[in-house]
PDB file of C-alpha atoms in Angstrom:
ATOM      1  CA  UNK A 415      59.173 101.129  27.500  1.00 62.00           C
ATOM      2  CA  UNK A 416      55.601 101.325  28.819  1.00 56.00           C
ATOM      3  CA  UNK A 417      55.326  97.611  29.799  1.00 57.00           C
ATOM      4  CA  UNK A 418      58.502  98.058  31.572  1.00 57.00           C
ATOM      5  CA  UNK A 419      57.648 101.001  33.720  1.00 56.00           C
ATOM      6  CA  UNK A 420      54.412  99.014  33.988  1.00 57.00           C
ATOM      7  CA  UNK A 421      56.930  96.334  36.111  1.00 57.00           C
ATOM      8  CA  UNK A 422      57.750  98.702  38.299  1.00 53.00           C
ATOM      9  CA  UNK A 423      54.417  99.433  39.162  1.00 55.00           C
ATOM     10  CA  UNK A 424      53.820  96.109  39.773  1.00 53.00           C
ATOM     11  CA  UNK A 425      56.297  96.465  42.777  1.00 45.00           C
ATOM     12  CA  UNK A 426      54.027  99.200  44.281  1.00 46.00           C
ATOM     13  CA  UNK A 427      50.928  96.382  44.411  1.00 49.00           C
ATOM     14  CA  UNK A 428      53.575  93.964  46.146  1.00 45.00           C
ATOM     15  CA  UNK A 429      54.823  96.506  48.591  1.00 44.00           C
ATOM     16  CA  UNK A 430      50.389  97.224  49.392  1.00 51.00           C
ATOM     17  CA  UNK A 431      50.379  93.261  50.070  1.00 47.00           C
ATOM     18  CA  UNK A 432      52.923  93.103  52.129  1.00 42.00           C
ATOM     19  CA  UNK A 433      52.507  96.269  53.913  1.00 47.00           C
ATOM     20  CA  UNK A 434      48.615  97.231  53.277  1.00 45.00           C
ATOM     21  CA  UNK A 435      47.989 100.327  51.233  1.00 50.00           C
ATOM     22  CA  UNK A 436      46.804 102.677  55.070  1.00 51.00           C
ATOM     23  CA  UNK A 437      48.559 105.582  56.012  1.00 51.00           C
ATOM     24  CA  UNK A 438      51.535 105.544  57.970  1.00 48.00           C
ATOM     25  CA  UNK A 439      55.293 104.315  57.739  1.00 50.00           C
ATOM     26  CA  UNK A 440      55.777 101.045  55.849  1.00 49.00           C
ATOM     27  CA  UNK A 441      58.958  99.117  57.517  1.00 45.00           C
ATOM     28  CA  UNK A 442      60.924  97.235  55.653  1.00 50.00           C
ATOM     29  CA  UNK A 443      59.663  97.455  52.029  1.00 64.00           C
ATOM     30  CA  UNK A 444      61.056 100.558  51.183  1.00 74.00           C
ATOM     31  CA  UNK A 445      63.499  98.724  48.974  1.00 82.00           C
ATOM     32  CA  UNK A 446      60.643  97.731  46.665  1.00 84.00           C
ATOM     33  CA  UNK A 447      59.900 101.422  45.863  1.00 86.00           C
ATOM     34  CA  UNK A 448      63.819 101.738  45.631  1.00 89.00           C
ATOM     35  CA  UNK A 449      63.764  99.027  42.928  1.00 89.00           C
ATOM     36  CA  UNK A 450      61.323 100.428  41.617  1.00 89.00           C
ATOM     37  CA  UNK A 451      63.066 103.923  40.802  1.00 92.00           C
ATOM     38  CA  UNK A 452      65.946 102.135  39.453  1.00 91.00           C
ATOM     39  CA  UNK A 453      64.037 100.275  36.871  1.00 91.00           C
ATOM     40  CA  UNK A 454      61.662 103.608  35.656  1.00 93.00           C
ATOM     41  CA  UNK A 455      65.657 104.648  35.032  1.00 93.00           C
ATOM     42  CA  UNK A 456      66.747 101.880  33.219  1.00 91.00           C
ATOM     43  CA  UNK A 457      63.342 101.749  30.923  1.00 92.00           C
ATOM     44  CA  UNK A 458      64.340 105.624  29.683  1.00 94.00           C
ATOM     45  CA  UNK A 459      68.125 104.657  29.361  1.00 93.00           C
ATOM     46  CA  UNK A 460      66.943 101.642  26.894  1.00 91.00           C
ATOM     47  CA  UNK A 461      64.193 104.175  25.013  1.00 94.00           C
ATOM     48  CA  UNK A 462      66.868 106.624  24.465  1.00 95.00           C
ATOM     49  CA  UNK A 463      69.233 104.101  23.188  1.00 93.00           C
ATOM     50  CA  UNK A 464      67.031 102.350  21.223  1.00 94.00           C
ATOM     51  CA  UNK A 465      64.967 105.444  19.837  1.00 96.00           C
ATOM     52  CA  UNK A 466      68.126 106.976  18.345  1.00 96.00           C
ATOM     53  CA  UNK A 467      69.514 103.606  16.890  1.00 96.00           C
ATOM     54  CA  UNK A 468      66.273 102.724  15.356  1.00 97.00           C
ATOM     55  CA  UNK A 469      65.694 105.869  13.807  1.00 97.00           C
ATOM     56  CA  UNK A 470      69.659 105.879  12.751  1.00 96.00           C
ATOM     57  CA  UNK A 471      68.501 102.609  10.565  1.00 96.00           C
ATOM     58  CA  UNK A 472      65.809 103.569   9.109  1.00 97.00           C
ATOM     59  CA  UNK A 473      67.411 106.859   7.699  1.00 96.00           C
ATOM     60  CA  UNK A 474      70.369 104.512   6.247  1.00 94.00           C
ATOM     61  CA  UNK A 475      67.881 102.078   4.346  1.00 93.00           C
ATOM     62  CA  UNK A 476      65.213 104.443   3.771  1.00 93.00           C
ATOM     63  CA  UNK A 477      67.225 107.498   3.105  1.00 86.00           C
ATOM     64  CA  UNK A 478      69.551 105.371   0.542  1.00 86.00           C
ATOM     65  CA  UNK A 479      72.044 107.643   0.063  1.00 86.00           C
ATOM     66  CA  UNK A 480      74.305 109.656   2.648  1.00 85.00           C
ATOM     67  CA  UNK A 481      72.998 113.353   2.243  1.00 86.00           C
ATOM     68  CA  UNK A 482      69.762 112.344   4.320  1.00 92.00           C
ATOM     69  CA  UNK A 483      71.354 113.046   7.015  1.00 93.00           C
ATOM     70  CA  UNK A 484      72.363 116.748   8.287  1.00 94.00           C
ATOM     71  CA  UNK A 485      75.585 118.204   7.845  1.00 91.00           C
ATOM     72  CA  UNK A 486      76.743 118.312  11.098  1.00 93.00           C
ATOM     73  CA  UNK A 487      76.681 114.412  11.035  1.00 92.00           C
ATOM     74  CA  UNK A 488      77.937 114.029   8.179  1.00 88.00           C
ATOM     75  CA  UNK A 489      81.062 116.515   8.874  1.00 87.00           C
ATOM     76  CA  UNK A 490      81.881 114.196  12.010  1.00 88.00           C
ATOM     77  CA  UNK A 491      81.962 110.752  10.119  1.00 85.00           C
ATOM     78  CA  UNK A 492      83.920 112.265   7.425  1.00 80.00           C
ATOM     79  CA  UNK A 493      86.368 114.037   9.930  1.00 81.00           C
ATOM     80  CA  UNK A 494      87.546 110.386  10.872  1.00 74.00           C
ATOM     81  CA  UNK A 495      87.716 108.202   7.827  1.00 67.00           C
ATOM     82  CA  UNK A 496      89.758 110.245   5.278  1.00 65.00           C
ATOM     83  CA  UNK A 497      87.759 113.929   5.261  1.00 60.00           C
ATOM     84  CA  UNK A 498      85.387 114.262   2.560  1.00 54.00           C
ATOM     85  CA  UNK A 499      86.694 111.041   0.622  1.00 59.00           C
ATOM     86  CA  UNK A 500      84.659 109.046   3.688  1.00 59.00           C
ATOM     87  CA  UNK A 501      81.609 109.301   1.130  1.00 61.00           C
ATOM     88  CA  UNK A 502      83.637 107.860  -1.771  1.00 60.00           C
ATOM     89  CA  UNK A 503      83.717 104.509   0.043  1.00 55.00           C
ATOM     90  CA  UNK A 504      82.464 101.773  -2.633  1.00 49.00           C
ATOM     91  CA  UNK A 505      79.096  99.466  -2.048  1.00 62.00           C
ATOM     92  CA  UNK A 506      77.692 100.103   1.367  1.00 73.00           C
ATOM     93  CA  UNK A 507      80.834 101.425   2.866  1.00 78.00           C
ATOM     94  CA  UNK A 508      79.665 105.002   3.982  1.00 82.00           C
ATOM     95  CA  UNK A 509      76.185 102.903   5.731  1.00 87.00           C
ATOM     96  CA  UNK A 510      78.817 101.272   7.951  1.00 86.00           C
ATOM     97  CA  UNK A 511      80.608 104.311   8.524  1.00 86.00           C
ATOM     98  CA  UNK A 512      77.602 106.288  10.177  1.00 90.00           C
ATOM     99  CA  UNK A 513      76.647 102.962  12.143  1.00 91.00           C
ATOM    100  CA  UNK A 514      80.193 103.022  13.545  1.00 89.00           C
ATOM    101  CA  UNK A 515      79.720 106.851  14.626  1.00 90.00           C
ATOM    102  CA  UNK A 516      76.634 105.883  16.653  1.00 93.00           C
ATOM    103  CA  UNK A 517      78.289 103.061  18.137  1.00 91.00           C
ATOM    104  CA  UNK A 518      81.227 105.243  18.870  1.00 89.00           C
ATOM    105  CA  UNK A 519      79.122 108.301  20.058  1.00 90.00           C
ATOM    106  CA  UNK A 520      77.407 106.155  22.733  1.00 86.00           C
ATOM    107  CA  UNK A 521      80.493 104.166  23.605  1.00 82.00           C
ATOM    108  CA  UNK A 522      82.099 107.846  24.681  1.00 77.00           C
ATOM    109  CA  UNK A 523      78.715 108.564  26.635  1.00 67.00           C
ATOM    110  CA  UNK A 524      78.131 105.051  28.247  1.00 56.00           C
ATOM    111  CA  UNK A 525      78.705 106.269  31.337  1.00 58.00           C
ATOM    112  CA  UNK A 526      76.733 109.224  31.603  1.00 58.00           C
ATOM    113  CA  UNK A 527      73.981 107.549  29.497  1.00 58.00           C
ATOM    114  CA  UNK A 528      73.539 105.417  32.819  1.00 65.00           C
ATOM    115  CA  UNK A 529      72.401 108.350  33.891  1.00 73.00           C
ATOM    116  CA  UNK A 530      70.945 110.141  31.335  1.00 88.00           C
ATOM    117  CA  UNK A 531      70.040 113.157  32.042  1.00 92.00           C
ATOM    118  CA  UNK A 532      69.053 115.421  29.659  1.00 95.00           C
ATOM    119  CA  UNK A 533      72.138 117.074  28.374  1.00 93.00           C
ATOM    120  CA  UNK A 534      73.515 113.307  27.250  1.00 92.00           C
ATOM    121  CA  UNK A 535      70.197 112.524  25.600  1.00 95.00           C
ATOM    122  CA  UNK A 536      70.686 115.959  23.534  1.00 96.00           C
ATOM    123  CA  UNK A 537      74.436 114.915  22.496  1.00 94.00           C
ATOM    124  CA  UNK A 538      73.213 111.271  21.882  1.00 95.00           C
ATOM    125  CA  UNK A 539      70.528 112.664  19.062  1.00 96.00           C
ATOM    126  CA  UNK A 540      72.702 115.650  17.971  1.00 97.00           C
ATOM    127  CA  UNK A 541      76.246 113.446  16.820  1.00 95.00           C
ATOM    128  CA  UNK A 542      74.094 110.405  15.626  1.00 96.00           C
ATOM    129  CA  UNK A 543      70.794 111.593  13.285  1.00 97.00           C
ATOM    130  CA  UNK A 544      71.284 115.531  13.470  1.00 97.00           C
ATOM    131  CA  UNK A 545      68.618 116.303  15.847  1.00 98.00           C
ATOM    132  CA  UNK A 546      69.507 119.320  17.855  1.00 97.00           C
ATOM    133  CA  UNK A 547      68.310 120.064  21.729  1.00 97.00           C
ATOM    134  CA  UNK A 548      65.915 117.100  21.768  1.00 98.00           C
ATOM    135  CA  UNK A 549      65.450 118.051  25.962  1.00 98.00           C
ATOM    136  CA  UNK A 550      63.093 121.179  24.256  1.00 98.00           C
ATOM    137  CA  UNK A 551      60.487 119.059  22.987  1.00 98.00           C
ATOM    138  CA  UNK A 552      59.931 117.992  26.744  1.00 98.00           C
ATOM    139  CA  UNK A 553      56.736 119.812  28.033  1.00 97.00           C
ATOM    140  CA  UNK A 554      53.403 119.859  28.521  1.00 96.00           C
ATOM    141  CA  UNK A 555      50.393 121.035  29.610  1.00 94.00           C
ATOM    142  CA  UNK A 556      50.550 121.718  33.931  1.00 93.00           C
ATOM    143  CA  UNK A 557      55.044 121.721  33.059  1.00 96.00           C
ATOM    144  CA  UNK A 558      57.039 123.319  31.701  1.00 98.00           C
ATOM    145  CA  UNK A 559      60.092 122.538  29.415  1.00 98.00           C
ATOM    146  CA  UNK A 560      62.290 123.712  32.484  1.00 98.00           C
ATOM    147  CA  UNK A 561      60.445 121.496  35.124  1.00 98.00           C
ATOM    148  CA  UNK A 562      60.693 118.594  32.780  1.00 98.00           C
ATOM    149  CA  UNK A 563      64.464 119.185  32.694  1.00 98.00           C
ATOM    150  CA  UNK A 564      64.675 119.745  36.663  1.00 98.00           C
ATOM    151  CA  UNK A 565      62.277 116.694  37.750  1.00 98.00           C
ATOM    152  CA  UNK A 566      64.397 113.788  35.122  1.00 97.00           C
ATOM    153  CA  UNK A 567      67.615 115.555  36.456  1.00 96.00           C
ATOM    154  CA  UNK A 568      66.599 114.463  40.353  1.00 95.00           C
ATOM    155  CA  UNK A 569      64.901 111.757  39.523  1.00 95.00           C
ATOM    156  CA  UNK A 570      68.349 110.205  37.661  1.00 93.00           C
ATOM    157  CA  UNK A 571      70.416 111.566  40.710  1.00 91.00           C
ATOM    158  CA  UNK A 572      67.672 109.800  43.196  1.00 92.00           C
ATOM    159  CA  UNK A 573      68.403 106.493  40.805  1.00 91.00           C
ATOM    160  CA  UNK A 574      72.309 107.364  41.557  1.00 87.00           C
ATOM    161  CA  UNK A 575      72.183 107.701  44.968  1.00 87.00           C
ATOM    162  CA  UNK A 576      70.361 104.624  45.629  1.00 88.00           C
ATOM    163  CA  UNK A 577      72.327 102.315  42.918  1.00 78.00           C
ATOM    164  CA  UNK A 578      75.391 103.878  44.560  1.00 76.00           C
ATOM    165  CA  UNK A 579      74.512 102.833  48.372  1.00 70.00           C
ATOM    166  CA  UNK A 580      74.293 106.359  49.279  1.00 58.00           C
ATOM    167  CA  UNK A 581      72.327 107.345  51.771  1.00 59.00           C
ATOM    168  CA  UNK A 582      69.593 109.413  50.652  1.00 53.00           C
ATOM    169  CA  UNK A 583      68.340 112.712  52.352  1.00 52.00           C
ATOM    170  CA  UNK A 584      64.637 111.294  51.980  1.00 64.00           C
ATOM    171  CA  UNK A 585      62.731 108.212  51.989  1.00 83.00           C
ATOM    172  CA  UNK A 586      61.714 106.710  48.653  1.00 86.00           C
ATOM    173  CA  UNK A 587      57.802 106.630  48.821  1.00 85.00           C
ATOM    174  CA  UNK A 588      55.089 104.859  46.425  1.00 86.00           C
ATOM    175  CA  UNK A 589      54.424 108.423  45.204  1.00 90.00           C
ATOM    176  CA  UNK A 590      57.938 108.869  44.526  1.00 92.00           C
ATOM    177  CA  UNK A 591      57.640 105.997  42.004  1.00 92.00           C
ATOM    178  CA  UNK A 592      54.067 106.874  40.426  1.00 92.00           C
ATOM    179  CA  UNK A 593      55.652 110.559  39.665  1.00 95.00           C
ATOM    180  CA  UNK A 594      58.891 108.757  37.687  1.00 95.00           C
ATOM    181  CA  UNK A 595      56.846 106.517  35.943  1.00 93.00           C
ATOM    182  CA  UNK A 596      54.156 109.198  34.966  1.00 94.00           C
ATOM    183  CA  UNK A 597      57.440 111.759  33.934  1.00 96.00           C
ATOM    184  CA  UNK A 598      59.086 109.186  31.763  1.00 95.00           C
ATOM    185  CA  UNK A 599      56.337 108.229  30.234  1.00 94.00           C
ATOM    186  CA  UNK A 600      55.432 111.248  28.934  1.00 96.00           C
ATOM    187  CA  UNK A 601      58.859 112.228  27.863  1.00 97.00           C
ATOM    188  CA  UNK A 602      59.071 108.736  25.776  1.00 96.00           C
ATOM    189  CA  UNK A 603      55.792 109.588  23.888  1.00 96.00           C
ATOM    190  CA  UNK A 604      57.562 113.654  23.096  1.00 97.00           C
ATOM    191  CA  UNK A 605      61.021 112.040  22.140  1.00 97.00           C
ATOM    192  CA  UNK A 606      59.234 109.506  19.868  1.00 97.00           C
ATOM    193  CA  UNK A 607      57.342 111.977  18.264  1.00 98.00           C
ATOM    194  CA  UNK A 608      59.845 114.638  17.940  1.00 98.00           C
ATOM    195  CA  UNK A 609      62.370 112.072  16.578  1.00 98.00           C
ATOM    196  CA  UNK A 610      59.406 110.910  14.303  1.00 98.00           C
ATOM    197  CA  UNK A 611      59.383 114.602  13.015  1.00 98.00           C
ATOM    198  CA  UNK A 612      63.081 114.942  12.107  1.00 98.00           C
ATOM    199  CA  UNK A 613      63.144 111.696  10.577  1.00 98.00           C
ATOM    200  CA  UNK A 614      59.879 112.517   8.250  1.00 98.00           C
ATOM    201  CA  UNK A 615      61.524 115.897   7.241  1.00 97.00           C
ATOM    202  CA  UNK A 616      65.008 114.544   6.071  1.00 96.00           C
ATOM    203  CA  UNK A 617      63.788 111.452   5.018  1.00 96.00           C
ATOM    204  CA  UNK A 618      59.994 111.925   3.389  1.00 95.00           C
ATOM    205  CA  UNK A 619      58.780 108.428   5.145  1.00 96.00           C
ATOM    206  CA  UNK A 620      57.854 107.790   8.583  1.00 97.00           C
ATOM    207  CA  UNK A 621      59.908 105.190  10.803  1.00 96.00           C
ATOM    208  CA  UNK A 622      56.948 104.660  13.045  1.00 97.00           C
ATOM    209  CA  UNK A 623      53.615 106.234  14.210  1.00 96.00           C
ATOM    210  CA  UNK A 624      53.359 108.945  16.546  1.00 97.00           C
ATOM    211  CA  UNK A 625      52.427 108.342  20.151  1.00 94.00           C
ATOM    212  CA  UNK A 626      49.784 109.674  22.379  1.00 93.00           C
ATOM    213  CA  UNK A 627      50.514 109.486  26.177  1.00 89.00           C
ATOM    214  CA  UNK A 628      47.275 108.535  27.906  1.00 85.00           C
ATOM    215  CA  UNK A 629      48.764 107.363  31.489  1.00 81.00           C
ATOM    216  CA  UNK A 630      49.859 103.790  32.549  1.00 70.00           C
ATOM    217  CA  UNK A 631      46.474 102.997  33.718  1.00 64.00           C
ATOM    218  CA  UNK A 632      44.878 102.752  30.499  1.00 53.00           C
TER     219      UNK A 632
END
């Protein structure tokens, strides 16, 4: 996800080269910081995605058996193939069945996982691997766990209005884009680790290391 928000930086130097980097309105390269927004987006729609699926596998293999995984889960796979029979299935039958409930879980939230805000992310994690209000772990020191909430909420609405053609209230500025990429950034390195955390508790083996944030500079 870094190297991708890392692109969209990369449209900031192009819009100092063809603009110059003084003060005072830029015309006509506003779209660059635009395109920029849109992309930051897309890199925490494909984190989100891919964090939960990749931490869905390595329950399933490294879990080996079905009771890894919380109840709540486990009550929603079983609800739709036969009740409590669902874990009966021969061979690998009830691996398959969990895979299907993430791919049905984000099929159902597809939409509002193109903009996903943090209420989606929460229901993603929840139905999927068990993890409950994943949005708390989002804070740090200088914000809060409700500014956290508040700035990916407009930043996903500022990614709507733009993707959408609408015209938006205020300009899209290079500081605009440094903020998004800073915010996501930081919530990718708390949702790795906190996912990192449930997985180590129910499982007893780590799916991957934990993350430090230490800016996109670095």
């Amino acid at each position: 996800m870094v190297a991708n928000i890392k692109e969209s930086l990369t449209l900031l130097k192009i819009h100092e080269k063809a603009a110059g980097s003084g003060p005072g309105r830029k015309v006509g390269v506003e779209v660059l910081n635009k395109s920029a927004i849109i992309l930051v987006v897309a890199s925490w729609e494909a984190y989100v995605e891919d964090t939960a699926s990749s931490a869905l596998s390595f329950m399933i293999e490294a879990g080996g058996r079905h009771n890894v995984f919380p109840n709540n889960v486990l009550e929603r796979v079983a609800n739709k193939n036969q009740g409590l029979n669902s874990w009966k299935l021969a061979g690998d039958g009830w691996r398959q069945a969990l895979r299907d409930n993430f791919s049905e879980v984000l099929s159902t939230t597809t939409g509002k996982l193109n903009t996903p805000k943090p209420a989606q992310v929460d229901d993603l994690f929840l139905k999927t691997i068990g993890l409950s209000q994943m949005s708390k772990n989002w804070y740090w020191k200088g914000r809060s766990n409700t500014k956290c909430i508040a700035a990916l909420e407009q930043l996903i609405e500022l990614r709507g209005s733009i993707a959408h053609r609408v015209q938006h209230a205020n300009k899209v500025w290079k500081k605009d884009v440094r903020e998004a990429a800073e915010l996501i950034g930081r919530l990718g390195e708390k949702t790795n680790n906190a996912t990192h955390a449930h997985v180590v508790s129910l499982v007893g083996a780590a799916p991957w290391s934990t993350v430090k944030y230490v800016g996109l500079n670095k």
